[in-house]
Short mmCIF file of C-alpha atoms and ligand atoms in Angstrom, two decimals:
data_model
loop_
_atom_site.label_atom_id
_atom_site.label_comp_id
_atom_site.label_asym_id
_atom_site.label_seq_id
_atom_site.Cartn_x
_atom_site.Cartn_y
_atom_site.Cartn_z
CA MET V 1 -4.48 -35.19 -12.17
CA THR V 2 -5.46 -33.26 -15.34
CA GLN V 3 -3.75 -30.03 -16.13
CA GLU V 4 -5.86 -26.85 -16.01
CA LYS V 5 -5.29 -24.42 -18.87
CA THR V 6 -5.86 -20.70 -18.41
CA ASN V 7 -4.79 -17.34 -19.82
CA VAL V 8 -3.22 -15.91 -16.66
CA THR V 9 -2.16 -17.41 -13.32
CA ILE V 10 -1.79 -14.93 -10.46
CA ILE V 11 0.28 -16.11 -7.48
CA GLY V 12 -1.01 -14.34 -4.34
CA GLY V 13 -4.54 -13.12 -3.68
CA GLY V 14 -3.81 -10.05 -1.54
CA ILE V 15 -5.45 -6.75 -2.49
CA VAL V 16 -3.11 -6.19 -5.44
CA GLY V 17 -3.31 -9.70 -6.96
CA SER V 18 -7.09 -9.78 -6.50
CA LEU V 19 -7.58 -6.40 -8.22
CA LEU V 20 -5.57 -7.56 -11.23
CA ALA V 21 -7.64 -10.79 -11.37
CA LEU V 22 -10.87 -8.76 -11.32
CA ILE V 23 -9.86 -6.43 -14.15
CA LEU V 24 -8.55 -9.24 -16.36
CA GLY V 25 -11.52 -11.49 -15.54
CA SER V 26 -14.10 -8.80 -16.27
CA ASN V 27 -12.39 -8.14 -19.63
CA GLY V 28 -12.77 -11.72 -20.81
CA LEU V 29 -9.46 -13.32 -19.79
CA LYS V 30 -9.52 -16.60 -17.86
CA VAL V 31 -7.63 -16.22 -14.58
CA VAL V 32 -6.50 -18.68 -11.91
CA LEU V 33 -5.86 -16.82 -8.64
CA VAL V 34 -3.85 -18.88 -6.16
CA GLU V 35 -3.89 -17.81 -2.50
CA ARG V 36 -2.14 -19.43 0.47
CA ASP V 37 -4.78 -18.41 3.03
CA SER V 38 -8.12 -20.25 3.36
CA LEU V 39 -11.38 -18.60 2.22
CA GLU V 40 -12.67 -18.84 5.78
CA ASN V 41 -9.65 -16.91 7.12
CA LEU V 42 -9.82 -14.35 4.35
CA ASN V 43 -13.49 -13.70 5.15
CA SER V 44 -13.14 -13.58 8.90
CA ARG V 45 -9.69 -11.99 9.16
CA SER V 46 -9.74 -10.28 12.54
CA TYR V 47 -10.07 -6.54 12.84
CA ASP V 48 -6.37 -5.74 13.08
CA GLY V 49 -6.62 -1.98 12.70
CA ARG V 50 -4.69 -1.73 9.44
CA SER V 51 -5.91 1.16 7.32
CA TYR V 52 -4.73 2.64 4.03
CA ALA V 53 -4.33 6.17 2.74
CA ILE V 54 -5.85 5.88 -0.74
CA ASN V 55 -4.87 8.52 -3.29
CA ALA V 56 -7.00 9.99 -6.09
CA GLY V 57 -5.63 7.57 -8.71
CA SER V 58 -6.43 4.46 -6.65
CA GLN V 59 -9.86 5.86 -5.82
CA ARG V 60 -10.63 6.19 -9.54
CA LEU V 61 -9.57 2.60 -10.23
CA LEU V 62 -11.74 1.31 -7.37
CA ALA V 63 -14.65 3.41 -8.68
CA ALA V 64 -14.20 2.02 -12.22
CA LEU V 65 -14.44 -1.51 -10.77
CA ASP V 66 -17.66 -0.62 -8.84
CA ILE V 67 -15.83 -1.27 -5.57
CA TRP V 68 -15.76 2.33 -4.34
CA GLY V 69 -19.56 2.58 -4.13
CA LYS V 70 -19.62 -0.52 -1.93
CA ILE V 71 -17.09 0.81 0.60
CA VAL V 72 -17.85 4.53 0.47
CA LYS V 73 -19.84 4.53 3.72
CA ASP V 74 -16.68 3.32 5.47
CA VAL V 75 -14.39 5.82 3.76
CA GLN V 76 -13.06 8.86 5.60
CA ILE V 77 -11.92 11.91 3.66
CA VAL V 78 -8.81 13.81 4.73
CA SER V 79 -8.98 17.58 4.10
CA GLU V 80 -6.05 18.88 6.15
CA VAL V 81 -2.58 17.43 6.69
CA PHE V 82 -0.10 18.78 9.26
CA LEU V 83 3.55 17.75 9.10
CA GLN V 84 5.72 18.61 12.10
CA GLN V 85 9.14 17.65 13.42
CA GLY V 86 10.38 17.62 17.00
CA VAL V 87 11.99 15.62 19.79
CA ASP V 88 8.55 14.35 20.79
CA THR V 89 4.98 15.14 19.82
CA SER V 90 4.48 17.54 22.75
CA HIS V 91 7.44 19.70 21.71
CA PRO V 92 7.10 20.27 17.98
CA GLN V 93 9.54 22.71 16.39
CA PRO V 94 8.10 26.00 15.17
CA PHE V 95 8.24 25.13 11.46
CA GLU V 96 5.45 23.00 10.13
CA LEU V 97 4.16 22.19 6.69
CA ASN V 98 0.41 22.09 6.19
CA PHE V 99 -1.75 21.07 3.27
CA PHE V 100 -5.39 22.18 2.95
CA ASP V 101 -7.78 20.78 0.35
CA HIS V 102 -9.16 24.23 -0.53
CA GLU V 103 -5.61 25.49 -1.32
CA ILE V 104 -4.95 22.66 -3.71
CA ALA V 105 -7.84 21.17 -5.64
CA ASN V 106 -10.93 21.44 -3.49
CA SER V 107 -11.16 17.66 -3.42
CA PRO V 108 -10.00 15.45 -0.53
CA ILE V 109 -6.21 15.32 -0.15
CA PHE V 110 -6.60 11.56 0.25
CA TYR V 111 -9.05 8.98 1.63
CA MET V 112 -8.69 6.56 4.57
CA VAL V 113 -10.09 3.03 4.28
CA GLU V 114 -9.75 0.20 6.78
CA ASP V 115 -8.21 -2.99 5.43
CA ARG V 116 -11.12 -5.12 6.74
CA PHE V 117 -13.70 -3.25 4.59
CA LEU V 118 -11.67 -3.01 1.40
CA ARG V 119 -10.46 -6.62 1.52
CA ARG V 120 -13.94 -8.10 2.09
CA VAL V 121 -15.57 -6.23 -0.80
CA ILE V 122 -12.75 -7.20 -3.18
CA LEU V 123 -13.03 -10.83 -2.05
CA SER V 124 -16.75 -10.91 -2.73
CA GLU V 125 -16.23 -9.42 -6.23
CA VAL V 126 -13.57 -12.07 -6.93
CA THR V 127 -15.96 -14.82 -5.84
CA ASN V 128 -18.68 -13.45 -8.16
CA CYS V 129 -16.47 -13.13 -11.25
CA ILE V 130 -17.11 -16.15 -13.48
CA ASN V 131 -13.76 -15.88 -15.25
CA ILE V 132 -11.76 -16.26 -12.02
CA ASN V 133 -10.94 -19.66 -10.58
CA HIS V 134 -10.04 -18.69 -7.01
CA LEU V 135 -7.91 -21.45 -5.49
CA THR V 136 -7.50 -20.76 -1.77
CA LYS V 137 -5.47 -22.67 0.83
CA ARG V 138 -3.00 -23.61 -1.91
CA ILE V 139 0.65 -22.78 -2.17
CA VAL V 140 2.59 -22.51 -5.39
CA LYS V 141 5.53 -24.87 -5.15
CA ARG V 142 7.01 -24.79 -8.63
CA GLN V 143 6.93 -22.66 -11.77
CA LYS V 144 8.68 -23.38 -15.04
CA THR V 145 8.42 -22.06 -18.55
CA VAL V 146 7.12 -24.61 -21.04
CA ASP V 147 6.34 -24.52 -24.72
CA GLY V 148 3.79 -21.70 -25.21
CA GLY V 149 3.54 -20.64 -21.59
CA ILE V 150 4.36 -21.21 -17.96
CA GLU V 151 3.42 -24.16 -15.76
CA ILE V 152 2.64 -23.74 -12.08
CA THR V 153 2.51 -26.68 -9.66
CA LEU V 154 0.61 -26.38 -6.38
CA ASN V 155 1.25 -28.12 -3.05
CA ASP V 156 -1.63 -30.56 -3.73
CA GLY V 157 0.03 -31.65 -6.98
CA GLN V 158 -2.37 -29.76 -9.28
CA SER V 159 -0.72 -28.19 -12.30
CA ILE V 160 -1.89 -25.11 -14.22
CA LYS V 161 -0.61 -23.98 -17.59
CA ALA V 162 -1.00 -20.29 -18.43
CA GLU V 163 0.18 -17.95 -21.17
CA VAL V 164 1.69 -15.74 -18.46
CA ALA V 165 2.09 -15.89 -14.65
CA ILE V 166 2.08 -12.90 -12.33
CA GLY V 167 3.85 -12.80 -8.95
CA ALA V 168 1.68 -10.96 -6.40
CA ASP V 169 2.80 -12.90 -3.33
CA GLY V 170 4.03 -9.91 -1.32
CA PHE V 171 7.39 -9.53 0.39
CA PRO V 172 9.57 -11.59 0.42
CA SER V 173 8.38 -13.04 -2.88
CA GLU V 174 9.02 -16.74 -3.44
CA SER V 175 7.72 -16.50 -7.00
CA ALA V 176 10.37 -13.83 -7.79
CA GLY V 177 13.01 -16.14 -6.29
CA ARG V 178 11.83 -19.06 -8.44
CA ALA V 179 12.02 -16.81 -11.52
CA LYS V 180 15.61 -15.95 -10.48
CA ILE V 181 14.76 -12.29 -10.00
CA LYS V 182 17.06 -10.82 -7.35
CA ASN V 183 16.21 -7.85 -5.20
CA PHE V 184 18.07 -4.96 -3.68
CA SER V 185 17.09 -4.80 -0.02
CA GLN V 186 17.85 -2.76 3.02
CA ASN V 187 16.75 -3.36 6.59
CA TYR V 188 15.74 -0.16 8.39
CA ASN V 189 15.75 -1.92 11.81
CA GLN V 190 12.38 -0.23 12.26
CA SER V 191 8.91 -1.67 12.80
CA SER V 192 5.51 0.00 12.62
CA ILE V 193 2.95 -0.53 15.34
CA THR V 194 -0.49 0.22 13.97
CA GLY V 195 -4.07 0.11 15.27
CA VAL V 196 -7.24 2.16 15.79
CA VAL V 197 -8.35 4.33 18.72
CA ARG V 198 -11.70 5.87 19.62
CA HIS V 199 -11.57 9.43 20.91
CA ILE V 200 -13.68 12.15 22.48
CA ASN V 201 -12.76 15.04 20.20
CA SER V 202 -13.81 15.25 16.58
CA HIS V 203 -10.87 14.74 14.20
CA ASN V 204 -12.20 17.39 11.78
CA ASN V 205 -10.84 15.35 8.84
CA GLN V 206 -7.29 16.23 9.94
CA ALA V 207 -4.21 14.02 9.66
CA PHE V 208 -0.95 14.59 11.55
CA GLN V 209 2.49 13.23 10.83
CA TYR V 210 5.30 13.87 13.31
CA PHE V 211 8.86 13.30 12.24
CA LEU V 212 10.53 12.21 15.45
CA PRO V 213 14.20 11.16 15.81
CA THR V 214 13.00 7.61 16.52
CA GLY V 215 10.85 7.47 13.35
CA PRO V 216 7.57 8.89 12.01
CA PHE V 217 4.30 8.85 14.00
CA ALA V 218 1.07 9.36 12.04
CA ILE V 219 -2.50 9.97 13.25
CA LEU V 220 -5.03 9.43 10.46
CA PRO V 221 -8.78 10.06 10.72
CA LEU V 222 -11.32 7.25 10.24
CA THR V 223 -15.12 7.23 10.17
CA GLY V 224 -16.81 8.17 13.46
CA ASN V 225 -14.69 9.55 16.26
CA ARG V 226 -11.87 7.14 15.47
CA SER V 227 -8.32 7.40 14.19
CA CYS V 228 -5.66 5.02 12.98
CA TYR V 229 -2.08 5.44 14.21
CA VAL V 230 1.13 4.27 12.55
CA TRP V 231 3.99 4.42 15.04
CA THR V 232 7.35 3.57 13.49
CA ILE V 233 10.28 3.00 15.86
CA ASP V 234 13.34 0.82 16.42
CA THR V 235 12.32 -2.85 16.08
CA ASN V 236 13.42 -3.95 19.57
CA GLU V 237 11.59 -1.04 21.18
CA ALA V 238 8.49 -1.76 19.03
CA LYS V 239 8.48 -5.40 20.21
CA ARG V 240 8.77 -4.26 23.83
CA ILE V 241 5.87 -1.82 23.46
CA LYS V 242 3.72 -4.34 21.57
CA ALA V 243 4.22 -6.85 24.41
CA LEU V 244 2.76 -4.44 27.03
CA ASP V 245 -0.70 -5.15 28.47
CA ASP V 246 -3.52 -2.97 27.07
CA MET V 247 -3.47 -0.48 29.93
CA SER V 248 0.30 0.14 29.79
CA PHE V 249 0.21 0.23 25.98
CA LEU V 250 -2.56 2.86 26.05
CA GLU V 251 -0.52 4.96 28.51
CA ARG V 252 2.48 4.94 26.16
CA LEU V 253 0.24 5.71 23.19
CA MET V 254 -1.44 8.62 25.00
CA LYS V 255 1.99 10.22 25.47
CA VAL V 256 2.70 10.16 21.73
CA PHE V 257 -0.81 11.30 20.85
CA ASP V 258 -0.22 14.29 23.18
CA ASN V 259 -3.92 15.02 23.51
CA ARG V 260 -4.30 15.60 19.74
CA ARG V 261 -7.68 13.85 19.81
CA GLY V 262 -8.65 14.28 23.48
CA LYS V 263 -9.08 11.15 25.61
CA ILE V 264 -8.38 7.97 23.60
CA GLU V 265 -9.42 4.31 24.00
CA LEU V 266 -8.20 1.28 22.07
CA ASP V 267 -10.64 0.23 19.34
CA THR V 268 -8.49 -2.63 18.03
CA PRO V 269 -5.52 -4.64 19.20
CA SER V 270 -2.29 -3.31 17.72
CA SER V 271 -0.38 -5.04 14.92
CA ILE V 272 3.33 -4.87 14.26
CA PHE V 273 5.03 -4.86 10.85
CA PRO V 274 8.81 -4.97 10.24
CA ILE V 275 9.82 -2.25 7.78
CA SER V 276 12.38 -2.62 5.02
CA LEU V 277 13.12 -1.47 1.52
CA ALA V 278 13.28 -4.12 -1.19
CA LEU V 279 13.23 -3.57 -4.93
CA ALA V 280 13.23 -6.33 -7.56
CA ASP V 281 16.10 -5.80 -10.01
CA ASN V 282 13.75 -6.78 -12.82
CA LEU V 283 9.96 -6.58 -13.07
CA VAL V 284 9.71 -9.27 -15.74
CA LYS V 285 11.25 -12.57 -16.80
CA GLU V 286 10.22 -15.09 -19.46
CA LYS V 287 6.40 -15.46 -19.25
CA PHE V 288 6.42 -13.83 -15.80
CA ALA V 289 5.87 -10.36 -14.23
CA LEU V 290 5.85 -8.97 -10.69
CA ILE V 291 3.32 -6.55 -9.16
CA GLY V 292 2.72 -5.00 -5.71
CA ASP V 293 4.93 -5.71 -2.70
CA SER V 294 6.56 -8.67 -4.44
CA ALA V 295 8.16 -6.09 -6.76
CA HIS V 296 8.65 -3.22 -4.28
CA ASN V 297 8.41 -3.18 -0.52
CA ILE V 298 8.72 0.42 0.69
CA HIS V 299 8.62 2.42 3.94
CA PRO V 300 5.04 3.33 5.01
CA ILE V 301 6.16 6.93 5.82
CA ALA V 302 4.16 8.40 2.93
CA GLY V 303 1.37 5.77 2.73
CA GLN V 304 2.24 4.86 -0.87
CA GLY V 305 2.89 1.06 -0.97
CA LEU V 306 -0.61 -0.08 -1.92
CA ASN V 307 -1.12 2.94 -4.21
CA LEU V 308 2.06 1.97 -6.05
CA GLY V 309 0.80 -1.63 -6.38
CA ILE V 310 -2.54 -0.38 -7.71
CA ARG V 311 -0.64 1.60 -10.38
CA ASP V 312 1.16 -1.64 -11.37
CA VAL V 313 -2.25 -3.28 -11.74
CA ALA V 314 -3.64 -0.41 -13.85
CA CYS V 315 -0.66 -0.49 -16.24
CA LEU V 316 -0.26 -4.27 -16.52
CA SER V 317 -3.99 -4.90 -17.06
CA GLU V 318 -4.12 -2.25 -19.80
CA ILE V 319 -1.10 -3.78 -21.56
CA LEU V 320 -2.35 -7.39 -21.34
CA ILE V 321 -5.91 -6.58 -22.42
CA SER V 322 -4.75 -4.40 -25.34
CA ALA V 323 -2.25 -7.11 -26.40
CA ARG V 324 -5.00 -9.75 -26.38
CA ARG V 325 -7.25 -7.51 -28.49
CA CYS V 326 -4.45 -7.03 -31.02
CA GLY V 327 -3.85 -10.79 -31.22
CA GLU V 328 -0.42 -10.62 -29.54
CA ASP V 329 0.99 -13.31 -27.20
CA ILE V 330 0.18 -11.88 -23.73
CA GLY V 331 3.24 -13.63 -22.28
CA GLY V 332 5.49 -12.43 -25.12
CA ALA V 333 8.73 -10.64 -24.28
CA ASN V 334 7.68 -7.47 -26.14
CA VAL V 335 4.42 -7.24 -24.23
CA LEU V 336 6.06 -7.76 -20.80
CA ARG V 337 8.86 -5.33 -21.65
CA ARG V 338 6.23 -2.62 -22.20
CA TYR V 339 5.05 -3.16 -18.61
CA SER V 340 8.58 -2.98 -17.21
CA LYS V 341 9.31 0.20 -19.19
CA TRP V 342 6.10 1.88 -18.06
CA ARG V 343 6.54 1.12 -14.35
CA THR V 344 10.27 1.30 -13.60
CA SER V 345 10.71 5.04 -13.19
CA ASP V 346 7.60 5.54 -10.98
CA ILE V 347 8.65 2.64 -8.72
CA LEU V 348 12.23 3.91 -8.37
CA THR V 349 11.18 7.51 -7.72
CA THR V 350 8.60 6.55 -5.08
CA ALA V 351 10.99 4.14 -3.33
CA LEU V 352 13.78 6.71 -3.35
CA PHE V 353 11.48 9.45 -2.05
CA THR V 354 10.26 7.34 0.89
CA ASP V 355 13.80 6.12 1.67
CA ILE V 356 15.34 9.61 1.66
CA THR V 357 12.44 11.11 3.64
CA ASN V 358 12.86 8.46 6.33
CA LYS V 359 16.63 8.94 6.49
CA ILE V 360 16.47 12.74 6.59
CA PHE V 361 13.74 12.86 9.22
CA SER V 362 14.51 9.91 11.51
CA ASN V 363 17.62 11.39 13.12
CA GLU V 364 18.79 14.16 15.43
CA ASP V 365 21.56 15.70 13.35
CA ALA V 366 21.57 19.45 14.20
CA PHE V 367 22.36 20.57 10.64
CA LEU V 368 19.61 18.40 9.14
CA LYS V 369 17.16 19.80 11.67
CA ILE V 370 17.79 23.32 10.35
CA VAL V 371 17.58 22.16 6.72
CA ARG V 372 14.28 20.38 7.45
CA GLY V 373 12.85 23.47 9.16
CA ILE V 374 13.87 25.77 6.29
CA SER V 375 12.48 23.33 3.68
CA PHE V 376 9.15 23.12 5.52
CA ASP V 377 9.00 26.91 5.67
CA PHE V 378 9.98 27.32 2.01
CA ILE V 379 7.50 24.74 0.68
CA GLY V 380 4.80 25.98 3.08
CA LYS V 381 4.97 29.49 1.55
CA SER V 382 4.73 28.27 -2.04
CA THR V 383 1.29 27.18 -3.23
CA ILE V 384 2.87 26.07 -6.53
CA LEU V 385 5.33 23.71 -4.80
CA LYS V 386 2.57 22.36 -2.59
CA LYS V 387 0.42 21.71 -5.67
CA ILE V 388 3.30 19.87 -7.36
CA LEU V 389 3.85 17.68 -4.27
CA MET V 390 0.15 16.88 -3.95
CA LYS V 391 -0.13 16.05 -7.66
CA GLU V 392 2.80 13.62 -7.32
CA ALA V 393 1.20 11.97 -4.29
CA SER V 394 -2.13 11.61 -6.14
CA GLY V 395 -0.61 9.08 -8.56
CA LEU V 396 -1.85 11.11 -11.53
CA THR V 397 1.40 12.33 -13.08
CA GLY V 398 3.34 11.06 -16.08
CA ASP V 399 1.78 8.61 -18.51
CA VAL V 400 -1.42 7.87 -16.55
CA PRO V 401 -3.11 4.49 -17.34
CA ARG V 402 -6.73 4.63 -18.49
CA LEU V 403 -8.25 3.18 -15.30
CA LEU V 404 -6.58 5.92 -13.24
CA GLN V 405 -8.06 8.49 -15.62
CA GLY V 406 -11.48 7.06 -14.77
CA LYS V 407 -11.80 5.49 -18.26
CA ASN V 408 -12.43 1.87 -19.19
CA ILE V 409 -9.63 -0.09 -20.89
C1 FAD M 501 2.09 -0.21 8.83
C2 FAD M 501 1.80 -0.10 7.37
C3 FAD M 501 0.96 0.90 6.90
C4 FAD M 501 0.72 1.01 5.53
N1 FAD M 501 -0.09 2.03 5.11
C5 FAD M 501 -0.28 2.19 3.79
C6 FAD M 501 -1.09 3.27 3.31
O1 FAD M 501 -1.61 4.07 4.09
N2 FAD M 501 -1.28 3.40 1.96
C7 FAD M 501 -0.70 2.55 1.07
O2 FAD M 501 -0.87 2.73 -0.15
N3 FAD M 501 0.05 1.51 1.50
C8 FAD M 501 0.27 1.30 2.81
N4 FAD M 501 1.02 0.25 3.25
C9 FAD M 501 1.56 -0.72 2.26
C10 FAD M 501 0.51 -1.81 1.92
O3 FAD M 501 0.06 -2.45 3.10
C11 FAD M 501 1.13 -2.85 0.98
O4 FAD M 501 1.82 -2.22 -0.07
C12 FAD M 501 0.03 -3.75 0.35
O5 FAD M 501 -0.79 -4.31 1.34
C13 FAD M 501 0.68 -4.86 -0.50
O6 FAD M 501 -0.31 -5.69 -1.04
P1 FAD M 501 0.08 -6.97 -1.93
O7 FAD M 501 -1.22 -7.58 -2.35
O8 FAD M 501 1.09 -6.60 -2.95
O9 FAD M 501 0.86 -7.94 -0.92
P2 FAD M 501 0.29 -8.78 0.32
O10 FAD M 501 -0.76 -8.03 1.03
O11 FAD M 501 1.50 -9.18 1.10
O12 FAD M 501 -0.40 -10.06 -0.33
C14 FAD M 501 0.33 -11.18 -0.77
C15 FAD M 501 -0.59 -12.40 -0.78
O13 FAD M 501 0.10 -13.51 -1.34
C16 FAD M 501 -0.19 -14.69 -0.59
N5 FAD M 501 0.94 -15.62 -0.79
C17 FAD M 501 2.21 -15.50 -0.36
N6 FAD M 501 2.96 -16.55 -0.78
C18 FAD M 501 2.14 -17.36 -1.50
C19 FAD M 501 2.32 -18.59 -2.21
N7 FAD M 501 3.50 -19.21 -2.28
N8 FAD M 501 1.26 -19.16 -2.84
C20 FAD M 501 0.04 -18.54 -2.79
N9 FAD M 501 -0.19 -17.36 -2.14
C21 FAD M 501 0.85 -16.77 -1.52
C22 FAD M 501 -0.32 -14.16 0.84
O14 FAD M 501 -1.10 -15.03 1.65
C23 FAD M 501 -1.02 -12.81 0.62
O15 FAD M 501 -2.43 -12.91 0.66
C24 FAD M 501 1.29 0.10 4.61
C25 FAD M 501 2.11 -0.93 5.08
C26 FAD M 501 2.36 -1.04 6.45
C27 FAD M 501 3.25 -2.14 6.94
#
């Protein structure tokens, strides 16, 4: 079998790996994108109810790639967010923290997009990009650095030589393991049940997040009279609830919804995801870099995992494309070190924030309850603090990459 030569090999064609392939491909680099799933499965992946909160930074990147315009009819804006704590959703404590778009920037606080719409549009763009060789139903079995690059061997024996390889194979990442990158990980013993419901009442663009002792419960508006829920609880309990028949599941769900949206009906089957924290101890190795969940797998409590991965993509693509234009080796240690330097602090801060928030809120300690209430009250009365928090969540702080500023690279 002859060896294929390319500029960049990306291992893993999820949303994050595919976005990187698109940006590099549309800026003249040759990319091989290797994905384990078949094209047929990727196209017809069932409607599993997963949805993402997309922040302003990610929205700008998707707009710059002409993806936003193709999904905008399926995008729901969120203009009000209510955070409450309590023993259950029907008995919230008096303190709550609310965010309103008009108080902050007069633009949506964030956007909600269903996985099925976003994934399909990205897939079609990948298929249409002439610089991307999309190899589906293939698994990377081996990777080793060779003179002038890195060689990847697939399960069918095909070998690809690239100047640099990128691990985008999600969590747990085999490509990180092969590159001998270790990770710090922590099991929360929690799982999230997620899905979509139809409801009678209008959601009025409002999102709710309840911090319950068992874990966070979020209700997020979608287009039409529909909402996505993310219900995070102890893993054994989550498995028990997931195994219920539709009628019994809906009854349990109605109790946690506590009539927030009027009568509800299931729009999708529910999915269950184990939740953990895992951080790669290094983002780069010789001729290799990690992006997305393969570099950082974080709690969904603040809806930041994909947004964080999109920021990796914005930074890494800018570095690789600029390096190529300056005639540098795109797999060179100096080039990859720039990526690691740019991303490390944002990744650590976001992971720490989600970890601490989950630990502080998912328990019944009486002292912490008072501290949480006072913090909600304090932040709630300060427009400046609220603005700072919202700016952080938008992904537009620090050294913002060009694509997130709405500019081309
Ligand atoms: C319940 C829940 C709710 C969430 N909500 C939000 C939210 O609101 N907002 C947000 O920003 N984030 C959210 N997230 C996080 C978000 O889902 C992830 O961060 C994001 O999907 C990660 O994408 P990825 O492309 O990095 O990884 P993945 O989606 O895991 O993709 C990895 C790809 O690599 C492929 N692959 C794996 N191994 C190989 C191999 N050896 N060879 C070839 N291919 C391989 C896989 O088939 C897969 O397609 C949520 C997560 C959960 C669990």
